[in-house]
Tab-separated table of N, CA and C in Angstrom:
chain	number	residue	atom	x	y	z
A	1	UNK	N	1.441	7.699	-10.688
A	1	UNK	CA	1.791	7.121	-9.404
A	1	UNK	C	3.239	6.670	-9.381
A	2	UNK	N	3.667	6.079	-10.477
A	2	UNK	CA	5.042	5.607	-10.545
A	2	UNK	C	6.034	6.758	-10.399
A	3	UNK	N	5.748	7.878	-11.041
A	3	UNK	CA	6.621	9.049	-10.932
A	3	UNK	C	6.749	9.492	-9.471
A	4	UNK	N	5.622	9.581	-8.798
A	4	UNK	CA	5.627	10.054	-7.401
A	4	UNK	C	6.365	9.080	-6.481
A	5	UNK	N	6.181	7.796	-6.706
A	5	UNK	CA	6.911	6.816	-5.905
A	5	UNK	C	8.407	6.947	-6.145
A	6	UNK	N	8.799	7.122	-7.387
A	6	UNK	CA	10.229	7.293	-7.674
A	6	UNK	C	10.794	8.535	-7.007
A	7	UNK	N	10.033	9.596	-6.952
A	7	UNK	CA	10.478	10.815	-6.261
A	7	UNK	C	10.634	10.557	-4.763
A	8	UNK	N	9.707	9.826	-4.181
A	8	UNK	CA	9.785	9.491	-2.753
A	8	UNK	C	10.991	8.605	-2.483
A	9	UNK	N	11.236	7.650	-3.373
A	9	UNK	CA	12.352	6.725	-3.174
A	9	UNK	C	13.715	7.372	-3.356
A	10	UNK	N	13.766	8.524	-3.972
A	10	UNK	CA	15.038	9.256	-4.072
A	10	UNK	C	15.494	9.728	-2.702
A	11	UNK	N	14.534	9.910	-1.786
A	11	UNK	CA	14.841	10.450	-0.459
A	11	UNK	C	14.640	9.438	0.664
A	12	UNK	N	14.108	8.256	0.339
A	12	UNK	CA	13.796	7.255	1.355
A	12	UNK	C	14.233	5.875	0.886
A	13	UNK	N	14.504	5.006	1.836
A	13	UNK	CA	14.906	3.643	1.513
A	13	UNK	C	13.678	2.797	1.194
A	14	UNK	N	13.804	1.919	0.206
A	14	UNK	CA	12.691	1.042	-0.181
A	14	UNK	C	12.188	0.227	0.996
A	15	UNK	N	13.115	-0.329	1.779
A	15	UNK	CA	12.714	-1.191	2.879
A	15	UNK	C	11.990	-0.425	3.987
A	16	UNK	N	12.057	0.899	3.972
A	16	UNK	CA	11.369	1.716	4.974
A	16	UNK	C	10.119	2.384	4.415
A	17	UNK	N	9.797	2.107	3.159
A	17	UNK	CA	8.679	2.768	2.492
A	17	UNK	C	7.459	1.856	2.451
A	18	UNK	N	6.321	2.396	2.847
A	18	UNK	CA	5.050	1.683	2.794
A	18	UNK	C	4.057	2.557	2.052
A	19	UNK	N	3.399	1.981	1.071
A	19	UNK	CA	2.376	2.684	0.294
A	19	UNK	C	1.016	2.206	0.786
A	20	UNK	N	0.191	3.137	1.205
A	20	UNK	CA	-1.171	2.809	1.621
A	20	UNK	C	-2.093	3.284	0.514
A	21	UNK	N	-2.808	2.335	-0.075
A	21	UNK	CA	-3.665	2.674	-1.201
A	21	UNK	C	-4.981	1.927	-1.144
A	22	UNK	N	-5.808	2.207	-2.153
A	22	UNK	CA	-7.136	1.588	-2.146
A	22	UNK	C	-7.557	1.048	-3.506
A	23	UNK	N	-6.583	0.828	-4.378
A	23	UNK	CA	-6.952	0.342	-5.714
A	23	UNK	C	-5.958	-0.706	-6.204
A	24	UNK	N	-6.381	-1.440	-7.212
A	24	UNK	CA	-5.511	-2.441	-7.823
A	24	UNK	C	-4.289	-1.774	-8.450
A	25	UNK	N	-4.478	-0.591	-9.024
A	25	UNK	CA	-3.331	0.099	-9.630
A	25	UNK	C	-2.323	0.542	-8.570
A	26	UNK	N	-2.792	0.866	-7.369
A	26	UNK	CA	-1.872	1.186	-6.265
A	26	UNK	C	-1.020	-0.036	-5.938
A	27	UNK	N	-1.660	-1.176	-5.834
A	27	UNK	CA	-0.951	-2.419	-5.543
A	27	UNK	C	0.043	-2.743	-6.656
A	28	UNK	N	-0.375	-2.585	-7.889
A	28	UNK	CA	0.497	-2.882	-9.032
A	28	UNK	C	1.753	-2.026	-9.037
A	29	UNK	N	1.604	-0.750	-8.747
A	29	UNK	CA	2.764	0.140	-8.782
A	29	UNK	C	3.734	-0.178	-7.642
A	30	UNK	N	3.224	-0.669	-6.520
A	30	UNK	CA	4.132	-1.038	-5.431
A	30	UNK	C	4.907	-2.308	-5.781
A	31	UNK	N	4.247	-3.230	-6.466
A	31	UNK	CA	4.949	-4.443	-6.901
A	31	UNK	C	6.045	-4.086	-7.893
A	32	UNK	N	5.724	-3.186	-8.806
A	32	UNK	CA	6.700	-2.762	-9.817
A	32	UNK	C	7.926	-2.119	-9.171
A	33	UNK	N	7.700	-1.368	-8.101
A	33	UNK	CA	8.790	-0.664	-7.429
A	33	UNK	C	9.336	-1.405	-6.211
A	34	UNK	N	8.796	-2.593	-5.945
A	34	UNK	CA	9.262	-3.454	-4.857
A	34	UNK	C	9.210	-2.761	-3.496
A	35	UNK	N	8.063	-2.152	-3.219
A	35	UNK	CA	7.841	-1.568	-1.897
A	35	UNK	C	6.590	-2.197	-1.286
A	36	UNK	N	6.462	-2.043	0.019
A	36	UNK	CA	5.341	-2.648	0.740
A	36	UNK	C	4.038	-1.910	0.438
A	37	UNK	N	2.946	-2.679	0.424
A	37	UNK	CA	1.621	-2.129	0.151
A	37	UNK	C	0.648	-2.570	1.229
A	38	UNK	N	-0.146	-1.631	1.696
A	38	UNK	CA	-1.252	-1.917	2.606
A	38	UNK	C	-2.504	-1.334	1.970
A	39	UNK	N	-3.523	-2.167	1.876
A	39	UNK	CA	-4.782	-1.739	1.276
A	39	UNK	C	-5.674	-1.103	2.333
A	40	UNK	N	-6.148	0.091	2.070
A	40	UNK	CA	-7.165	0.739	2.907
A	40	UNK	C	-8.516	0.296	2.349
A	41	UNK	N	-9.066	-0.734	2.953
A	41	UNK	CA	-10.310	-1.322	2.462
A	41	UNK	C	-11.513	-0.450	2.783
A	42	UNK	N	-12.465	-0.495	1.873
A	42	UNK	CA	-13.734	0.197	2.071
A	42	UNK	C	-14.808	-0.564	1.295
A	43	UNK	N	-16.012	-0.082	1.353
A	43	UNK	CA	-17.123	-0.809	0.721
A	43	UNK	C	-16.995	-0.888	-0.800
A	44	UNK	N	-16.269	0.021	-1.392
A	44	UNK	CA	-16.129	0.035	-2.845
A	44	UNK	C	-14.989	-0.833	-3.370
A	45	UNK	N	-14.015	-1.171	-2.524
A	45	UNK	CA	-12.863	-1.927	-3.025
A	45	UNK	C	-12.652	-3.264	-2.325
A	46	UNK	N	-13.481	-3.618	-1.389
A	46	UNK	CA	-13.237	-4.832	-0.598
A	46	UNK	C	-13.161	-6.087	-1.464
A	47	UNK	N	-13.816	-6.099	-2.589
A	47	UNK	CA	-13.794	-7.261	-3.479
A	47	UNK	C	-12.449	-7.430	-4.200
A	48	UNK	N	-11.674	-6.350	-4.330
A	48	UNK	CA	-10.426	-6.408	-5.105
A	48	UNK	C	-9.393	-7.348	-4.501
A	49	UNK	N	-9.272	-7.356	-3.197
A	49	UNK	CA	-8.219	-8.115	-2.530
A	49	UNK	C	-8.786	-9.181	-1.595
A	50	UNK	N	-10.055	-9.494	-1.764
A	50	UNK	CA	-10.748	-10.421	-0.867
A	50	UNK	C	-10.032	-11.762	-0.752
A	51	UNK	N	-9.594	-12.324	-1.857
A	51	UNK	CA	-8.955	-13.641	-1.853
A	51	UNK	C	-7.436	-13.581	-1.905
A	52	UNK	N	-6.882	-12.396	-1.796
A	52	UNK	CA	-5.434	-12.229	-1.859
A	52	UNK	C	-4.879	-12.116	-0.441
A	53	UNK	N	-4.370	-13.210	0.071
A	53	UNK	CA	-3.860	-13.254	1.448
A	53	UNK	C	-2.538	-12.502	1.612
A	54	UNK	N	-1.842	-12.248	0.508
A	54	UNK	CA	-0.544	-11.574	0.613
A	54	UNK	C	-0.680	-10.065	0.796
A	55	UNK	N	-1.859	-9.519	0.512
A	55	UNK	CA	-2.075	-8.076	0.680
A	55	UNK	C	-2.616	-7.815	2.076
A	56	UNK	N	-1.877	-7.011	2.824
A	56	UNK	CA	-2.347	-6.628	4.157
A	56	UNK	C	-3.431	-5.577	3.992
A	57	UNK	N	-4.449	-5.659	4.854
A	57	UNK	CA	-5.591	-4.756	4.742
A	57	UNK	C	-5.886	-4.079	6.071
A	58	UNK	N	-6.304	-2.833	5.973
A	58	UNK	CA	-6.825	-2.127	7.139
A	58	UNK	C	-8.181	-1.549	6.755
A	59	UNK	N	-9.028	-1.381	7.744
A	59	UNK	CA	-10.346	-0.797	7.521
A	59	UNK	C	-10.431	0.587	8.150
A	60	UNK	N	-9.558	0.805	9.123
A	60	UNK	CA	-9.442	2.110	9.775
A	60	UNK	C	-7.959	2.405	9.955
A	61	UNK	N	-7.596	3.665	9.858
A	61	UNK	CA	-6.180	4.015	9.956
A	61	UNK	C	-5.594	3.691	11.326
A	62	UNK	N	-6.427	3.612	12.349
A	62	UNK	CA	-5.890	3.278	13.665
A	62	UNK	C	-5.367	1.847	13.713
A	63	UNK	N	-5.724	1.010	12.737
A	63	UNK	CA	-5.193	-0.355	12.649
A	63	UNK	C	-3.779	-0.384	12.081
A	64	UNK	N	-3.343	0.687	11.505
A	64	UNK	CA	-2.049	0.750	10.835
A	64	UNK	C	-0.892	0.459	11.770
A	65	UNK	N	-0.952	0.965	12.964
A	65	UNK	CA	0.136	0.784	13.922
A	65	UNK	C	0.456	-0.699	14.167
A	66	UNK	N	-0.570	-1.525	14.234
A	66	UNK	CA	-0.363	-2.959	14.468
A	66	UNK	C	0.377	-3.628	13.313
A	67	UNK	N	0.196	-3.117	12.105
A	67	UNK	CA	0.833	-3.728	10.938
A	67	UNK	C	2.271	-3.302	10.724
A	68	UNK	N	2.619	-2.119	11.174
A	68	UNK	CA	3.969	-1.612	10.854
A	68	UNK	C	4.964	-1.744	11.984
A	69	UNK	N	4.522	-2.184	13.119
A	69	UNK	CA	5.459	-2.337	14.252
A	69	UNK	C	6.063	-3.721	14.213
């Protein structure tokens, strides 16, 4: 994941990059690379970020627009 993020960041600005993921390792790699993270919550991962108020969460992709505008 880190390799792919670094490849993306070669062509894009960090402040304009948002990683949408569904795992703790996705969140960790975004922290390491200092980019924004949005969790795509589902029944299998909802417990991972339940008490973490700093992680933005969506349950459906149509909610994404409200978070990035």
